[in-house]
Short mmCIF file of C-alpha atoms in Angstrom, two decimals:
data_model
loop_
_atom_site.label_atom_id
_atom_site.label_comp_id
_atom_site.label_asym_id
_atom_site.label_seq_id
_atom_site.Cartn_x
_atom_site.Cartn_y
_atom_site.Cartn_z
CA MET A 208 35.10 166.39 149.88
CA THR A 209 35.53 166.77 146.49
CA ASN A 210 38.34 165.39 144.06
CA HIS A 211 40.18 169.02 144.09
CA ALA A 212 39.89 169.75 147.88
CA ARG A 213 41.77 166.55 148.45
CA THR A 214 44.23 167.55 145.84
CA GLN A 215 44.46 170.59 147.78
CA ASN A 216 45.26 169.36 151.03
CA ARG A 217 47.70 166.96 149.75
CA PHE A 218 49.85 169.45 147.60
CA ARG A 219 49.65 171.17 150.84
CA ARG A 220 51.50 168.74 152.52
CA ALA A 221 54.09 168.09 149.71
CA ALA A 222 54.95 171.92 150.24
CA ALA A 223 55.45 171.95 153.55
CA GLY A 224 58.16 168.99 152.49
CA LEU A 225 56.11 166.02 153.73
CA ALA A 226 55.31 163.19 152.04
CA LEU A 227 52.22 163.08 149.87
CA THR A 228 49.39 160.82 150.33
CA GLY A 229 47.50 158.80 147.58
CA ALA A 230 44.08 159.24 148.54
CA LEU A 231 42.73 161.57 145.65
CA ALA A 232 39.15 160.44 145.04
CA ILE A 233 40.25 158.68 141.62
CA ALA A 234 38.41 156.41 139.31
CA ALA A 235 40.02 152.31 139.85
CA ALA A 236 39.74 150.65 136.56
CA GLY A 237 40.87 147.27 135.40
CA CYS A 238 42.90 147.14 132.11
CA ALA A 239 42.27 145.57 128.92
CA SER A 240 45.93 144.74 128.44
CA GLY A 241 46.18 142.97 131.13
CA GLY A 242 49.10 143.65 134.05
CA SER A 243 50.72 141.26 137.01
CA ALA A 244 48.27 141.79 140.04
CA SER A 245 49.53 144.24 142.56
CA ALA A 246 48.53 142.31 145.19
CA GLY A 247 50.61 139.33 143.88
CA ALA A 248 53.41 141.46 142.99
CA ALA A 249 53.44 142.83 146.72
CA ALA A 250 53.97 139.08 148.11
CA GLU A 251 56.53 138.42 145.39
CA SER A 252 58.95 141.37 147.21
CA ASP A 253 61.28 140.59 149.43
CA GLY A 254 59.94 142.69 151.77
CA SER A 255 63.38 144.56 152.58
CA GLY A 256 62.33 147.65 151.77
CA ILE A 257 63.15 150.58 149.12
CA GLU A 258 66.52 151.39 150.76
CA GLY A 259 69.33 150.74 148.49
CA LYS A 260 66.89 149.83 145.38
CA ARG A 261 68.05 151.04 141.89
CA ILE A 262 65.37 152.61 139.87
CA SER A 263 65.54 153.40 136.50
CA TYR A 264 63.45 156.12 134.90
CA ILE A 265 62.50 156.42 131.08
CA SER A 266 60.49 160.10 131.01
CA PHE A 267 58.65 161.12 128.09
CA GLY A 268 60.85 164.64 127.59
CA GLN A 269 62.04 166.88 129.86
CA GLN A 270 61.64 169.87 127.64
CA TYR A 271 57.72 169.75 129.21
CA GLU A 272 56.92 171.66 132.10
CA PHE A 273 54.55 168.93 133.38
CA ILE A 274 56.99 166.07 132.91
CA VAL A 275 59.77 168.31 134.89
CA GLY A 276 56.88 168.24 137.83
CA LEU A 277 56.03 164.85 137.54
CA THR A 278 59.62 163.87 137.49
CA THR A 279 61.01 166.34 140.37
CA THR A 280 57.99 164.37 142.48
CA LEU A 281 58.79 161.00 141.48
CA GLU A 282 62.75 161.44 142.21
CA ASP A 283 62.32 163.48 145.40
CA LYS A 284 60.15 161.07 147.13
CA LEU A 285 61.61 158.03 145.98
CA THR A 286 65.47 159.76 146.94
CA GLU A 287 63.93 160.54 150.10
CA ALA A 288 62.89 157.28 150.66
CA GLY A 289 66.42 155.40 149.95
CA ALA A 290 66.46 154.54 146.27
CA THR A 291 68.45 155.72 143.67
CA VAL A 292 66.92 156.63 140.41
CA THR A 293 68.49 157.48 137.39
CA THR A 294 66.08 159.64 134.90
CA LEU A 295 66.61 159.39 131.15
CA ASP A 296 65.24 162.05 128.95
CA GLY A 297 62.93 160.47 125.99
CA LYS A 298 62.97 163.77 124.00
CA SER A 299 59.61 163.14 122.97
CA ASP A 300 61.10 160.47 120.58
CA PRO A 301 59.97 156.48 120.87
CA ASN A 302 62.90 155.11 119.38
CA LEU A 303 65.36 156.73 121.80
CA GLN A 304 63.06 155.48 124.76
CA THR A 305 63.63 152.03 123.37
CA THR A 306 67.01 152.57 123.06
CA GLN A 307 67.19 153.65 126.67
CA VAL A 308 64.74 150.43 128.30
CA GLN A 309 67.37 148.24 126.66
CA ASP A 310 70.63 150.18 128.22
CA ALA A 311 68.98 150.35 131.12
CA LEU A 312 68.16 146.58 131.68
CA ALA A 313 71.64 146.03 130.94
CA GLN A 314 72.18 147.68 134.50
CA GLN A 315 69.88 145.34 135.97
CA PRO A 316 67.58 147.67 137.52
CA ASP A 317 65.44 146.70 140.67
CA ALA A 318 62.65 148.59 138.99
CA LEU A 319 61.71 150.57 135.72
CA ILE A 320 59.18 153.48 135.11
CA ILE A 321 58.44 153.94 132.19
CA ASP A 322 56.63 157.15 130.46
CA PRO A 323 55.76 156.18 126.84
CA VAL A 324 56.11 158.44 124.05
CA ASP A 325 54.31 155.79 121.70
CA PRO A 326 52.69 153.11 123.50
CA ALA A 327 52.63 150.67 120.69
CA LEU A 328 56.72 151.10 120.02
CA MET A 329 57.49 150.20 123.65
CA THR A 330 55.71 147.12 123.86
CA ALA A 331 58.56 145.04 122.87
CA ALA A 332 61.11 146.57 125.27
CA ILE A 333 58.39 146.22 128.16
CA GLN A 334 58.17 142.54 127.57
CA LYS A 335 61.79 142.55 127.56
CA ALA A 336 61.68 143.39 130.75
CA ASN A 337 59.04 141.26 131.94
CA GLN A 338 61.50 138.33 130.70
CA GLN A 339 64.25 139.63 133.27
CA GLY A 340 61.75 139.58 136.19
CA VAL A 341 62.01 143.53 136.21
CA PRO A 342 58.96 145.09 137.86
CA VAL A 343 57.51 147.66 135.69
CA PHE A 344 55.54 150.91 136.42
CA ILE A 345 54.10 152.82 133.79
CA VAL A 346 52.65 156.38 133.78
CA GLU A 347 50.48 158.52 131.25
CA SER A 348 49.85 155.60 128.36
CA LEU A 349 49.65 152.06 128.41
CA PRO A 350 50.78 149.54 126.11
CA GLU A 351 48.91 146.69 125.18
CA GLY A 352 50.22 142.60 125.57
CA VAL A 353 52.56 143.71 128.88
CA ASP A 354 52.65 142.60 132.24
CA TYR A 355 53.52 145.49 134.60
CA THR A 356 53.52 146.38 138.30
CA SER A 357 51.30 149.19 138.24
CA PHE A 358 50.02 151.88 136.11
CA VAL A 359 48.99 155.57 136.98
CA GLY A 360 46.95 157.29 134.51
CA TYR A 361 44.69 160.25 133.21
CA ASP A 362 41.55 160.31 131.74
CA ASN A 363 42.19 161.96 128.70
CA VAL A 364 38.69 161.98 127.24
CA ALA A 365 37.35 163.63 130.31
CA ALA A 366 40.16 165.89 129.88
CA GLY A 367 38.85 166.77 125.95
CA ALA A 368 35.45 167.02 126.82
CA LEU A 369 35.72 169.48 130.24
CA GLY A 370 38.23 171.57 127.26
CA ALA A 371 35.26 171.88 124.65
CA GLN A 372 33.02 172.70 127.62
CA THR A 373 34.89 175.73 128.72
CA LEU A 374 35.55 176.61 125.51
CA ALA A 375 32.07 176.64 124.55
CA ALA A 376 30.90 178.43 127.22
CA ALA A 377 33.62 181.30 126.77
CA ILE A 378 32.63 181.95 123.07
CA ASN A 379 28.98 181.83 123.63
CA ASP A 380 28.41 178.61 121.67
CA GLU A 381 29.24 180.07 118.61
CA GLY A 382 31.76 180.91 116.31
CA THR A 383 35.20 179.10 114.77
CA VAL A 384 37.59 177.43 117.08
CA LEU A 385 41.19 175.74 116.29
CA GLN A 386 42.08 172.37 117.93
CA LEU A 387 46.10 172.19 118.15
CA GLN A 388 46.91 168.63 118.35
CA GLY A 389 49.69 166.77 120.07
CA GLY A 390 51.50 164.02 118.71
CA GLU A 391 49.96 161.78 115.80
CA ALA A 392 51.36 158.91 117.40
CA SER A 393 50.10 159.93 121.05
CA LYS A 394 47.42 158.08 122.91
CA GLN A 395 46.89 161.04 125.13
CA ALA A 396 46.28 163.41 122.09
CA ASN A 397 43.85 160.89 120.52
CA GLU A 398 42.29 160.56 123.36
CA ARG A 399 41.93 164.79 124.46
CA LYS A 400 40.67 164.75 120.73
CA GLU A 401 37.86 162.26 121.10
CA GLY A 402 36.68 163.81 124.17
CA PHE A 403 36.97 167.33 122.44
CA ASP A 404 35.23 166.10 119.59
CA ALA A 405 32.43 164.11 120.82
CA GLU A 406 30.97 167.12 123.33
CA MET A 407 31.30 169.74 120.39
CA GLU A 408 29.03 167.33 118.67
CA ASP A 409 26.45 168.88 120.98
CA HIS A 410 27.31 172.63 120.05
CA PRO A 411 26.42 172.55 116.58
CA ASN A 412 27.19 176.32 116.07
CA ILE A 413 30.93 175.81 116.69
CA GLU A 414 33.04 174.74 114.00
CA VAL A 415 36.44 172.78 114.82
CA ARG A 416 39.34 173.25 112.68
CA ASP A 417 41.96 170.56 113.46
CA LEU A 418 45.87 171.74 113.23
CA LYS A 419 48.26 169.22 113.12
CA THR A 420 50.85 170.91 115.56
CA GLU A 421 52.61 168.10 117.00
CA TRP A 422 52.50 168.97 120.61
CA THR A 423 55.49 172.50 119.87
CA ALA A 424 55.07 176.04 120.00
CA GLU A 425 56.99 176.58 116.85
CA ASN A 426 54.43 174.30 115.07
CA ALA A 427 51.43 176.15 116.60
CA ASN A 428 52.95 179.70 116.04
CA THR A 429 53.12 178.80 112.23
CA MET A 430 49.76 177.07 111.95
CA VAL A 431 48.03 179.58 114.17
CA LEU A 432 49.41 182.68 112.13
CA ASP A 433 48.06 180.83 108.73
CA ALA A 434 44.85 180.31 110.22
CA PHE A 435 43.81 183.80 111.56
CA THR A 436 45.55 185.05 108.59
CA THR A 437 42.57 182.93 106.39
CA ASP A 438 39.98 183.83 109.12
CA PRO A 439 40.33 186.67 111.42
CA GLY A 440 37.38 186.05 113.00
CA ILE A 441 38.66 182.74 114.29
CA ALA A 442 36.63 183.10 118.11
CA GLY A 443 38.66 180.64 119.94
CA ILE A 444 41.60 177.86 120.55
CA TRP A 445 41.98 174.75 122.26
CA SER A 446 45.13 172.97 122.91
CA HIS A 447 46.25 169.71 123.94
CA ASN A 448 49.04 171.58 125.92
CA ASP A 449 49.78 174.66 127.43
CA GLU A 450 53.33 174.72 125.70
CA MET A 451 51.80 174.99 122.11
CA ILE A 452 49.80 178.00 123.65
CA ARG A 453 52.91 179.86 124.27
CA GLY A 454 53.38 179.92 120.06
CA ALA A 455 49.91 180.09 119.41
CA VAL A 456 50.11 183.61 121.63
CA GLU A 457 53.19 184.93 119.68
CA ALA A 458 50.78 184.42 116.58
CA LEU A 459 48.07 186.33 117.71
CA ARG A 460 50.10 189.06 119.17
CA HIS A 461 52.32 189.16 115.50
CA LEU A 462 48.55 189.88 114.14
CA GLY A 463 47.73 192.69 116.78
CA LYS A 464 45.04 190.21 118.21
CA THR A 465 46.15 191.53 122.13
CA ALA A 466 43.04 192.16 123.22
CA VAL A 467 42.58 190.61 126.75
CA ALA A 468 39.94 188.34 128.66
CA GLY A 469 36.70 190.62 129.22
CA GLU A 470 37.93 193.32 126.36
CA ASP A 471 36.19 193.32 122.69
CA GLY A 472 38.52 191.10 120.17
CA HIS A 473 39.57 188.74 122.86
CA VAL A 474 40.45 185.12 121.57
CA VAL A 475 39.30 182.94 124.21
CA ILE A 476 41.95 180.47 124.58
CA VAL A 477 41.57 177.19 126.75
CA GLY A 478 45.13 174.78 127.23
CA HIS A 479 45.51 171.66 129.07
CA ASP A 480 48.50 170.77 131.44
CA GLY A 481 47.91 173.87 134.12
CA THR A 482 51.75 174.61 133.97
CA PRO A 483 53.62 177.45 135.32
CA LEU A 484 53.40 179.91 132.68
CA ALA A 485 49.63 178.97 131.68
CA LEU A 486 48.53 179.97 135.07
CA ASN A 487 50.69 183.13 134.59
CA ARG A 488 48.66 184.09 131.33
CA ILE A 489 45.69 183.09 133.06
CA ARG A 490 46.66 186.04 135.72
CA GLU A 491 47.34 188.15 132.70
CA GLY A 492 44.10 187.50 131.05
CA VAL A 493 45.90 186.21 127.87
CA GLN A 494 44.62 182.55 128.70
CA ASP A 495 41.10 181.95 129.66
CA ALA A 496 41.41 178.27 131.50
CA THR A 497 43.43 175.59 131.44
CA VAL A 498 42.53 171.53 131.93
CA VAL A 499 44.75 170.30 134.92
CA TYR A 500 46.64 167.41 134.79
CA ASP A 501 47.97 167.24 137.74
CA ALA A 502 51.70 166.15 137.39
CA ILE A 503 52.25 165.84 141.41
CA GLU A 504 49.57 163.57 141.88
CA MET A 505 50.71 161.21 139.32
CA GLY A 506 54.14 161.41 140.24
CA SER A 507 53.46 161.02 144.21
CA LEU A 508 50.79 157.93 143.49
CA THR A 509 53.30 156.15 141.26
CA ALA A 510 56.50 156.24 143.83
CA ASP A 511 54.01 155.47 146.72
CA ASN A 512 53.30 152.33 144.57
CA ILE A 513 56.92 151.56 144.16
CA ILE A 514 57.41 152.28 147.76
CA ALA A 515 54.38 149.83 148.85
CA PHE A 516 55.84 146.92 146.16
CA PHE A 517 59.15 146.84 147.86
CA ALA A 518 57.78 146.75 151.58
CA GLY A 519 55.48 144.09 150.35
CA GLU A 520 52.41 145.90 150.78
CA ASP A 521 49.34 145.97 148.48
CA PHE A 522 48.52 149.04 145.98
CA PRO A 523 45.81 149.92 143.27
CA GLU A 524 47.08 148.03 140.11
CA ASP A 525 45.26 150.56 137.85
CA THR A 526 44.68 154.48 139.26
CA ILE A 527 42.95 157.14 136.66
CA ILE A 528 43.48 161.02 137.70
CA ASP A 529 40.53 163.17 136.94
CA PRO A 530 40.98 166.54 135.37
CA PHE A 531 39.55 169.51 136.86
CA ILE A 532 39.33 173.57 135.33
CA ALA A 533 42.31 176.24 136.54
CA ASP A 534 40.90 179.57 135.55
CA SER A 535 40.47 183.19 136.91
CA SER A 536 38.65 182.05 139.60
CA ASN A 537 41.36 179.48 141.32
CA VAL A 538 44.66 180.36 139.35
CA ASP A 539 46.58 181.50 143.16
CA ASP A 540 45.30 178.43 144.43
CA ASP A 541 48.42 176.77 146.12
CA SER A 542 47.13 173.29 145.34
CA LEU A 543 47.97 173.71 141.40
CA TRP A 544 51.11 172.00 140.69
CA GLY A 545 51.54 174.81 138.20
CA ASN A 546 52.00 176.62 141.65
CA LEU A 547 54.72 174.59 142.85
CA PRO A 548 57.48 177.18 144.48
CA ALA A 549 60.15 174.95 142.83
CA LEU A 550 58.79 175.48 139.51
CA ASN A 551 58.91 179.06 139.62
#
């Protein structure tokens, strides 16, 4: 069974209100930063189960559809298991997240879930949790020099490469493309750029122009408008998230570049995340594809690890989820997290 097929099966169980499993075909890798061994951590649990446990979740930022999907899954699964989850909106602000971790630790939670905006700035806060003996469950980006109970991440380098392959094929391996970048301090953005740039080295007839759009649609709108004003013949756009495409599309509309996929003059657009809006744009022919970053899977696997920890059961310390493409061929598949009824 393929990775995608496994994801489809689990999502359908979630949509039916059943528990998602952690059986996705994933790559488990040891982390260079080091962390508490999951089996050992499980053995140290009192084994009384998760019911009644208080869990604080420091989210990346609730302005992103991906984070809403991740948060919804975490909250629903942990609450159903009997825990109390307090979610704090990091608002893409690493300094705010540092304060939120300190405030959360003052309440002496039974566990912390952290999705770092800037992993380097989160190290000291997580070390404080280590000192207090609070188990830390990390998602998306792993800071160095910290102990953690589990990490559920994503292969951002592979995602960037997949975005490059998809875009290159769609523009017939020739032309100028824009790369809309995430935050300069973001490990996810840097890794997506790394994968994209490395793959584009194999496509010498494609010129890549980087735009420092910092994750936001507003920045994308201004910078894409400027880029196309200077060079109307730009063939395609790769964006580190689907949110920035919203601004890019508005810029293209302002310039009268409204041709959809299959029409002359269409600007090929490949995004990242697989959000509900991205899937709708694919249906409309405005966006060509998105590299799917499975928010439901990430939230489910993290919740599974927390439940296993408090039950004294073994679970993987490190889990890496693989990306895949959503395009016109599978956009209506109910396995895609962006098609989750609660988000539409």
